[in-house]
Amino acid sequence: MTQVHDREGWLSVTASTCPASTMQHGAPLRIVLLGAPGVGKGTQADQLSQLSGTCHLSTGDVFRMATLAACDCVSPSIREALAYMQRGELVPDATVIAILRERMQCLRCMGGFILDGFPRTVPQAQSLDKLLQEAGVKLDAVISYDMPIEQIVPRLAGRRTCSTCKAVYHVTANPPPSERQCRCGGELYQREDDRPGAICRRMEQYQESTAPLMAYYSAQGLLVSIMADGSPGDILRRTLSRLSAAIPVGLPVAPND
Ligand code: AMP
């Protein structure tokens, strides 16, 4: 499996040199992953990233890192964004776009990128188009992970994350060794935006703001829709097979479960 770097440049914008920026891929992969919260696009992004060596760039991770950081290193715009996130609301477009602009070096990266959680609205997608044009690069594909909403809500409500190693469990589908503890000994927590009130708001916002992106990218001939049911390995194999048919990048083969 290809080695994955720590995404320091993406998460904190402090890395002056990034190992990914000097990687010489045959043809870099530049993709966006869409899908309602809970369809498993973060897991797919991680696995695609490990297989291809392409960075997994999640805007949600930028905000979550900031919640763990000491208060005085968090910029006022990120602090404002966190209040929206904790209520399960979308962070305003201007703030998220500014955060992406600060990370332009990740869009120009020789290693390509897997964008997860951005764009989430049509204005964000239009800004991404502009930023990519400035960076002189183009998207290869936009993958949309599809799943009926009735299956998504229980997936989110049962999700638990380890505060130490970031492993993700599900209380019934992938239970941790004990209710509050991870395999590594770390304490498990439920994301604030995975609590019932916040889940409903996130779903409504997804339908209103993010679903229109399918038409946006379909009109550009970039949309690849994939059913997100089955095991993460099944979904990964489906993704790689659909991506290899859609784009000329030499993609790795998915391992068997
Ligand atoms: P995620 O991990 O992608 O589900 O993101 C967690 C939360 O971060 C979301 O519910 C939003 O509050 C916020 N967020 C992440 N990315 C964006 C974005 N592109 N636009 C607006 N809000 C975002």
mmCIF file of C-alpha atoms and ligand atoms in Angstrom:
data_model
loop_
_atom_site.group_PDB
_atom_site.id
_atom_site.type_symbol
_atom_site.label_atom_id
_atom_site.label_comp_id
_atom_site.label_asym_id
_atom_site.label_seq_id
_atom_site.Cartn_x
_atom_site.Cartn_y
_atom_site.Cartn_z
ATOM 1 C CA MET A 1 0.000 0.000 0.000
ATOM 2 C CA THR A 2 1.246 3.536 -0.775
ATOM 3 C CA GLN A 3 2.392 5.588 2.178
ATOM 4 C CA VAL A 4 0.119 8.446 3.175
ATOM 5 C CA HIS A 5 1.543 11.667 4.572
ATOM 6 C CA ASP A 6 0.093 13.598 7.478
ATOM 7 C CA ARG A 7 -1.765 16.382 5.571
ATOM 8 C CA GLU A 8 -0.169 18.996 7.805
ATOM 9 C CA GLY A 9 -0.343 21.623 5.053
ATOM 10 C CA TRP A 10 -4.064 21.028 4.663
ATOM 11 C CA LEU A 11 -4.985 20.811 8.329
ATOM 12 C CA SER A 12 -3.020 23.741 9.712
ATOM 13 C CA VAL A 13 -1.562 25.646 6.707
ATOM 14 C CA THR A 14 1.715 25.773 8.627
ATOM 15 C CA ALA A 15 3.782 23.197 6.716
ATOM 16 C CA SER A 16 6.395 25.009 4.646
ATOM 17 C CA THR A 17 7.342 21.833 2.801
ATOM 18 C CA CYS A 18 4.959 19.025 2.106
ATOM 19 C CA PRO A 19 6.188 15.603 0.941
ATOM 20 C CA ALA A 20 3.132 15.258 -1.308
ATOM 21 C CA SER A 21 4.003 18.398 -3.289
ATOM 22 C CA THR A 22 7.116 16.736 -4.691
ATOM 23 C CA MET A 23 5.536 13.347 -5.411
ATOM 24 C CA GLN A 24 5.781 12.404 -9.072
ATOM 25 C CA HIS A 25 2.604 10.497 -9.820
ATOM 26 C CA GLY A 26 2.197 9.183 -13.368
ATOM 27 C CA ALA A 27 -1.025 11.160 -13.592
ATOM 28 C CA PRO A 28 -2.358 12.820 -10.444
ATOM 29 C CA LEU A 29 -5.879 11.988 -9.369
ATOM 30 C CA ARG A 30 -8.111 15.044 -8.753
ATOM 31 C CA ILE A 31 -11.530 14.118 -7.531
ATOM 32 C CA VAL A 32 -14.420 15.392 -5.414
ATOM 33 C CA LEU A 33 -16.521 13.057 -3.270
ATOM 34 C CA LEU A 34 -20.187 13.959 -2.737
ATOM 35 C CA GLY A 35 -22.781 12.199 -0.618
ATOM 36 C CA ALA A 36 -25.048 12.830 2.348
ATOM 37 C CA PRO A 37 -23.443 12.777 5.800
ATOM 38 C CA GLY A 38 -23.111 9.152 6.914
ATOM 39 C CA VAL A 39 -22.841 7.442 3.506
ATOM 40 C CA GLY A 40 -19.208 6.574 4.281
ATOM 41 C CA LYS A 41 -17.444 8.987 1.951
ATOM 42 C CA GLY A 42 -14.788 9.750 4.609
ATOM 43 C CA THR A 43 -13.943 6.017 4.808
ATOM 44 C CA GLN A 44 -13.788 5.772 1.009
ATOM 45 C CA ALA A 45 -11.615 8.892 0.838
ATOM 46 C CA ASP A 46 -9.192 7.357 3.368
ATOM 47 C CA GLN A 47 -8.992 4.077 1.477
ATOM 48 C CA LEU A 48 -8.575 5.728 -1.921
ATOM 49 C CA SER A 49 -5.919 7.934 -0.378
ATOM 50 C CA GLN A 50 -4.014 4.954 1.066
ATOM 51 C CA LEU A 51 -4.158 3.065 -2.233
ATOM 52 C CA SER A 52 -3.175 5.948 -4.497
ATOM 53 C CA GLY A 53 -1.015 8.118 -2.190
ATOM 54 C CA THR A 54 -3.295 11.066 -3.015
ATOM 55 C CA CYS A 55 -4.120 13.382 -0.080
ATOM 56 C CA HIS A 56 -7.562 13.129 1.524
ATOM 57 C CA LEU A 57 -8.623 16.747 2.012
ATOM 58 C CA SER A 58 -11.679 17.091 4.240
ATOM 59 C CA THR A 59 -13.037 20.486 5.276
ATOM 60 C CA GLY A 60 -14.797 18.776 8.230
ATOM 61 C CA ASP A 61 -11.352 17.560 9.427
ATOM 62 C CA VAL A 62 -10.025 21.134 9.327
ATOM 63 C CA PHE A 63 -12.857 22.184 11.674
ATOM 64 C CA ARG A 64 -12.499 19.132 13.924
ATOM 65 C CA MET A 65 -8.727 19.720 14.256
ATOM 66 C CA ALA A 66 -9.500 23.279 15.312
ATOM 67 C CA THR A 67 -11.861 22.072 18.056
ATOM 68 C CA LEU A 68 -8.974 20.050 19.505
ATOM 69 C CA ALA A 69 -6.445 22.895 19.204
ATOM 70 C CA ALA A 70 -5.619 25.270 22.038
ATOM 71 C CA CYS A 71 -8.027 28.236 21.834
ATOM 72 C CA ASP A 72 -5.407 30.905 21.144
ATOM 73 C CA CYS A 73 -4.188 29.234 17.909
ATOM 74 C CA VAL A 74 -7.659 29.127 16.347
ATOM 75 C CA SER A 75 -8.345 32.018 13.964
ATOM 76 C CA PRO A 76 -11.547 34.071 14.507
ATOM 77 C CA SER A 77 -13.011 32.776 11.198
ATOM 78 C CA ILE A 78 -12.475 29.162 12.223
ATOM 79 C CA ARG A 79 -13.899 29.864 15.698
ATOM 80 C CA GLU A 80 -17.033 31.294 14.060
ATOM 81 C CA ALA A 81 -17.223 28.237 11.776
ATOM 82 C CA LEU A 82 -17.124 25.877 14.763
ATOM 83 C CA ALA A 83 -20.294 27.352 16.237
ATOM 84 C CA TYR A 84 -22.163 26.500 12.999
ATOM 85 C CA MET A 85 -20.662 23.033 12.891
ATOM 86 C CA GLN A 86 -21.632 22.245 16.473
ATOM 87 C CA ARG A 87 -25.262 23.126 15.697
ATOM 88 C CA GLY A 88 -25.166 20.820 12.652
ATOM 89 C CA GLU A 89 -25.455 23.799 10.298
ATOM 90 C CA LEU A 90 -23.398 24.495 7.215
ATOM 91 C CA VAL A 91 -20.589 26.975 7.753
ATOM 92 C CA PRO A 92 -21.184 30.117 5.595
ATOM 93 C CA ASP A 93 -19.816 29.835 2.054
ATOM 94 C CA ALA A 94 -17.494 32.848 2.423
ATOM 95 C CA THR A 95 -15.731 31.266 5.427
ATOM 96 C CA VAL A 96 -15.276 27.830 3.840
ATOM 97 C CA ILE A 97 -14.098 29.339 0.544
ATOM 98 C CA ALA A 98 -11.556 31.495 2.441
ATOM 99 C CA ILE A 99 -10.319 28.351 4.207
ATOM 100 C CA LEU A 100 -9.884 26.608 0.842
ATOM 101 C CA ARG A 101 -8.136 29.617 -0.679
ATOM 102 C CA GLU A 102 -5.620 29.556 2.192
ATOM 103 C CA ARG A 103 -4.863 25.972 1.162
ATOM 104 C CA MET A 104 -4.331 26.633 -2.573
ATOM 105 C CA GLN A 105 -1.020 24.754 -2.416
ATOM 106 C CA CYS A 106 -3.011 21.547 -1.871
ATOM 107 C CA LEU A 107 -5.010 22.170 -5.066
ATOM 108 C CA ARG A 108 -1.798 22.712 -7.051
ATOM 109 C CA CYS A 109 -0.199 19.595 -5.553
ATOM 110 C CA MET A 110 1.690 17.220 -7.908
ATOM 111 C CA GLY A 111 0.090 14.366 -5.985
ATOM 112 C CA GLY A 112 -3.477 15.512 -6.832
ATOM 113 C CA PHE A 113 -6.242 15.535 -4.192
ATOM 114 C CA ILE A 114 -9.400 13.836 -2.961
ATOM 115 C CA LEU A 115 -11.767 16.577 -1.769
ATOM 116 C CA ASP A 116 -14.261 15.305 0.823
ATOM 117 C CA GLY A 117 -16.955 17.626 2.178
ATOM 118 C CA PHE A 118 -16.177 20.491 -0.214
ATOM 119 C CA PRO A 119 -17.990 21.784 -2.213
ATOM 120 C CA ARG A 120 -21.319 21.536 -0.404
ATOM 121 C CA THR A 121 -23.228 24.295 -2.200
ATOM 122 C CA VAL A 122 -23.380 25.555 -5.785
ATOM 123 C CA PRO A 123 -21.575 28.848 -4.870
ATOM 124 C CA GLN A 124 -18.780 26.732 -3.297
ATOM 125 C CA ALA A 125 -18.577 24.639 -6.489
ATOM 126 C CA GLN A 126 -18.356 27.815 -8.597
ATOM 127 C CA SER A 127 -15.547 29.105 -6.343
ATOM 128 C CA LEU A 128 -13.757 25.769 -6.607
ATOM 129 C CA ASP A 129 -13.922 26.033 -10.414
ATOM 130 C CA LYS A 130 -12.261 29.467 -10.179
ATOM 131 C CA LEU A 131 -9.584 28.302 -7.741
ATOM 132 C CA LEU A 132 -8.765 25.292 -9.943
ATOM 133 C CA GLN A 133 -8.548 27.534 -12.980
ATOM 134 C CA GLU A 134 -6.097 29.792 -11.079
ATOM 135 C CA ALA A 135 -4.130 26.695 -10.093
ATOM 136 C CA GLY A 136 -4.123 25.536 -13.741
ATOM 137 C CA VAL A 137 -5.667 22.131 -12.982
ATOM 138 C CA LYS A 138 -8.957 20.344 -13.715
ATOM 139 C CA LEU A 139 -11.130 17.840 -11.885
ATOM 140 C CA ASP A 140 -11.013 14.269 -13.242
ATOM 141 C CA ALA A 141 -14.343 13.187 -11.756
ATOM 142 C CA VAL A 142 -16.952 13.877 -9.083
ATOM 143 C CA ILE A 143 -18.165 10.764 -7.306
ATOM 144 C CA SER A 144 -21.599 10.843 -5.737
ATOM 145 C CA TYR A 145 -22.243 8.148 -3.110
ATOM 146 C CA ASP A 146 -25.987 7.425 -3.040
ATOM 147 C CA MET A 147 -28.052 5.845 -0.255
ATOM 148 C CA PRO A 148 -31.710 6.174 0.868
ATOM 149 C CA ILE A 149 -32.044 8.639 3.745
ATOM 150 C CA GLU A 150 -33.838 6.057 5.998
ATOM 151 C CA GLN A 151 -30.616 4.010 6.034
ATOM 152 C CA ILE A 152 -28.386 6.989 6.739
ATOM 153 C CA VAL A 153 -29.897 8.340 9.966
ATOM 154 C CA PRO A 154 -29.266 5.192 12.118
ATOM 155 C CA ARG A 155 -25.734 5.000 10.699
ATOM 156 C CA LEU A 156 -24.933 8.506 11.943
ATOM 157 C CA ALA A 157 -26.655 8.193 15.318
ATOM 158 C CA GLY A 158 -24.680 5.020 16.173
ATOM 159 C CA ARG A 159 -21.272 6.349 15.110
ATOM 160 C CA ARG A 160 -18.533 6.616 17.782
ATOM 161 C CA THR A 161 -15.003 7.944 17.262
ATOM 162 C CA CYS A 162 -11.831 7.353 19.275
ATOM 163 C CA SER A 163 -10.396 10.570 20.695
ATOM 164 C CA THR A 164 -6.870 9.103 20.481
ATOM 165 C CA CYS A 165 -6.456 7.091 17.250
ATOM 166 C CA LYS A 166 -9.560 8.422 15.399
ATOM 167 C CA ALA A 167 -10.884 4.876 14.718
ATOM 168 C CA VAL A 168 -14.585 4.962 13.858
ATOM 169 C CA TYR A 169 -17.039 2.383 15.270
ATOM 170 C CA HIS A 170 -20.766 1.811 15.063
ATOM 171 C CA VAL A 171 -22.638 0.708 18.193
ATOM 172 C CA THR A 172 -24.297 -2.232 16.389
ATOM 173 C CA ALA A 173 -22.668 -2.696 12.959
ATOM 174 C CA ASN A 174 -19.032 -2.421 14.141
ATOM 175 C CA PRO A 175 -19.143 -2.336 17.958
ATOM 176 C CA PRO A 176 -16.140 -1.203 20.016
ATOM 177 C CA PRO A 177 -14.654 -3.602 22.623
ATOM 178 C CA SER A 178 -16.490 -1.672 25.343
ATOM 179 C CA GLU A 179 -19.135 1.040 25.265
ATOM 180 C CA ARG A 180 -16.719 3.894 26.008
ATOM 181 C CA GLN A 181 -13.313 2.532 25.051
ATOM 182 C CA CYS A 182 -11.454 1.974 21.779
ATOM 183 C CA ARG A 183 -9.188 -0.993 21.004
ATOM 184 C CA CYS A 184 -6.208 1.357 21.544
ATOM 185 C CA GLY A 185 -7.494 2.269 25.037
ATOM 186 C CA GLY A 186 -8.603 5.774 23.935
ATOM 187 C CA GLU A 187 -11.927 7.229 25.016
ATOM 188 C CA LEU A 188 -14.799 7.084 22.516
ATOM 189 C CA TYR A 189 -17.005 10.069 21.834
ATOM 190 C CA GLN A 190 -20.054 10.880 19.757
ATOM 191 C CA ARG A 191 -19.556 13.813 17.377
ATOM 192 C CA GLU A 192 -21.759 16.728 18.458
ATOM 193 C CA ASP A 193 -23.175 16.903 14.945
ATOM 194 C CA ASP A 194 -24.156 13.182 15.134
ATOM 195 C CA ARG A 195 -26.705 13.890 17.910
ATOM 196 C CA PRO A 196 -30.380 13.562 16.838
ATOM 197 C CA GLY A 197 -31.305 17.289 16.459
ATOM 198 C CA ALA A 198 -28.133 18.037 14.521
ATOM 199 C CA ILE A 199 -28.616 14.984 12.246
ATOM 200 C CA CYS A 200 -32.071 16.226 11.140
ATOM 201 C CA ARG A 201 -30.673 19.683 10.362
ATOM 202 C CA ARG A 202 -27.732 18.188 8.414
ATOM 203 C CA MET A 203 -30.085 16.049 6.303
ATOM 204 C CA GLU A 204 -32.374 18.992 5.492
ATOM 205 C CA GLN A 205 -29.374 21.080 4.534
ATOM 206 C CA TYR A 206 -27.989 18.284 2.399
ATOM 207 C CA GLN A 207 -31.232 18.081 0.413
ATOM 208 C CA GLU A 208 -31.457 21.847 0.022
ATOM 209 C CA SER A 209 -27.845 22.845 -0.574
ATOM 210 C CA THR A 210 -25.732 19.870 -1.622
ATOM 211 C CA ALA A 211 -28.111 17.748 -3.721
ATOM 212 C CA PRO A 212 -28.211 20.488 -6.459
ATOM 213 C CA LEU A 213 -24.491 19.827 -7.006
ATOM 214 C CA MET A 214 -25.356 16.575 -8.815
ATOM 215 C CA ALA A 215 -26.970 18.554 -11.636
ATOM 216 C CA TYR A 216 -24.069 21.049 -11.593
ATOM 217 C CA TYR A 217 -21.423 18.366 -12.113
ATOM 218 C CA SER A 218 -23.575 16.187 -14.346
ATOM 219 C CA ALA A 219 -23.845 19.174 -16.735
ATOM 220 C CA GLN A 220 -20.010 19.277 -16.808
ATOM 221 C CA GLY A 221 -19.874 15.542 -17.652
ATOM 222 C CA LEU A 222 -17.970 14.806 -14.425
ATOM 223 C CA LEU A 223 -20.550 12.988 -12.277
ATOM 224 C CA VAL A 224 -20.058 9.294 -11.427
ATOM 225 C CA SER A 225 -22.910 7.952 -9.219
ATOM 226 C CA ILE A 226 -22.183 4.950 -7.009
ATOM 227 C CA MET A 227 -24.516 3.036 -4.653
ATOM 228 C CA ALA A 228 -23.008 3.211 -1.168
ATOM 229 C CA ASP A 229 -24.456 -0.032 0.230
ATOM 230 C CA GLY A 230 -22.383 -3.079 1.224
ATOM 231 C CA SER A 231 -19.029 -3.256 3.030
ATOM 232 C CA PRO A 232 -16.399 -0.497 2.680
ATOM 233 C CA GLY A 233 -14.375 -2.975 0.543
ATOM 234 C CA ASP A 234 -17.349 -3.542 -1.807
ATOM 235 C CA ILE A 235 -17.838 0.199 -2.208
ATOM 236 C CA LEU A 236 -14.112 0.743 -2.824
ATOM 237 C CA ARG A 237 -14.045 -1.923 -5.572
ATOM 238 C CA ARG A 238 -17.155 -0.387 -7.164
ATOM 239 C CA THR A 239 -15.532 3.064 -6.972
ATOM 240 C CA LEU A 240 -12.253 1.979 -8.578
ATOM 241 C CA SER A 241 -13.991 0.082 -11.331
ATOM 242 C CA ARG A 242 -16.278 3.030 -12.188
ATOM 243 C CA LEU A 243 -13.392 5.519 -11.931
ATOM 244 C CA SER A 244 -11.105 3.487 -14.195
ATOM 245 C CA ALA A 245 -13.854 3.389 -16.802
ATOM 246 C CA ALA A 246 -14.392 7.159 -16.526
ATOM 247 C CA ILE A 247 -10.842 8.591 -16.381
ATOM 248 C CA PRO A 248 -7.477 7.798 -17.969
ATOM 249 C CA VAL A 249 -5.497 7.841 -14.662
ATOM 250 C CA GLY A 250 -3.710 4.545 -13.857
ATOM 251 C CA LEU A 251 -5.608 3.492 -10.723
ATOM 252 C CA PRO A 252 -4.505 0.851 -8.210
ATOM 253 C CA VAL A 253 -6.439 -2.388 -7.764
ATOM 254 C CA ALA A 254 -8.578 -2.712 -4.618
ATOM 255 C CA PRO A 255 -7.511 -5.446 -2.182
ATOM 256 C CA ASN A 256 -9.929 -8.284 -1.344
ATOM 257 C CA ASP A 257 -11.598 -8.084 2.093
HETATM 258 P P1 AMP B 1 -18.220 16.581 7.578
HETATM 259 O O1 AMP B 1 -17.187 15.931 8.402
HETATM 260 O O2 AMP B 1 -17.816 16.753 6.136
HETATM 261 O O3 AMP B 1 -19.582 15.937 7.737
HETATM 262 O O4 AMP B 1 -18.371 18.091 8.131
HETATM 263 C C1 AMP B 1 -18.757 18.339 9.460
HETATM 264 C C2 AMP B 1 -19.371 19.728 9.560
HETATM 265 O O5 AMP B 1 -18.393 20.723 9.170
HETATM 266 C C3 AMP B 1 -20.547 19.997 8.676
HETATM 267 O O6 AMP B 1 -21.772 19.529 9.255
HETATM 268 C C4 AMP B 1 -20.515 21.513 8.561
HETATM 269 O O7 AMP B 1 -20.978 22.132 9.741
HETATM 270 C C5 AMP B 1 -19.032 21.793 8.472
HETATM 271 N N1 AMP B 1 -18.565 21.762 7.073
HETATM 272 C C6 AMP B 1 -17.615 20.940 6.552
HETATM 273 N N2 AMP B 1 -17.410 21.211 5.260
HETATM 274 C C7 AMP B 1 -18.262 22.230 4.940
HETATM 275 C C8 AMP B 1 -18.538 22.948 3.741
HETATM 276 N N3 AMP B 1 -17.903 22.666 2.591
HETATM 277 N N4 AMP B 1 -19.469 23.922 3.797
HETATM 278 C C9 AMP B 1 -20.124 24.228 4.926
HETATM 279 N N5 AMP B 1 -19.924 23.575 6.089
HETATM 280 C C10 AMP B 1 -18.992 22.581 6.104
#
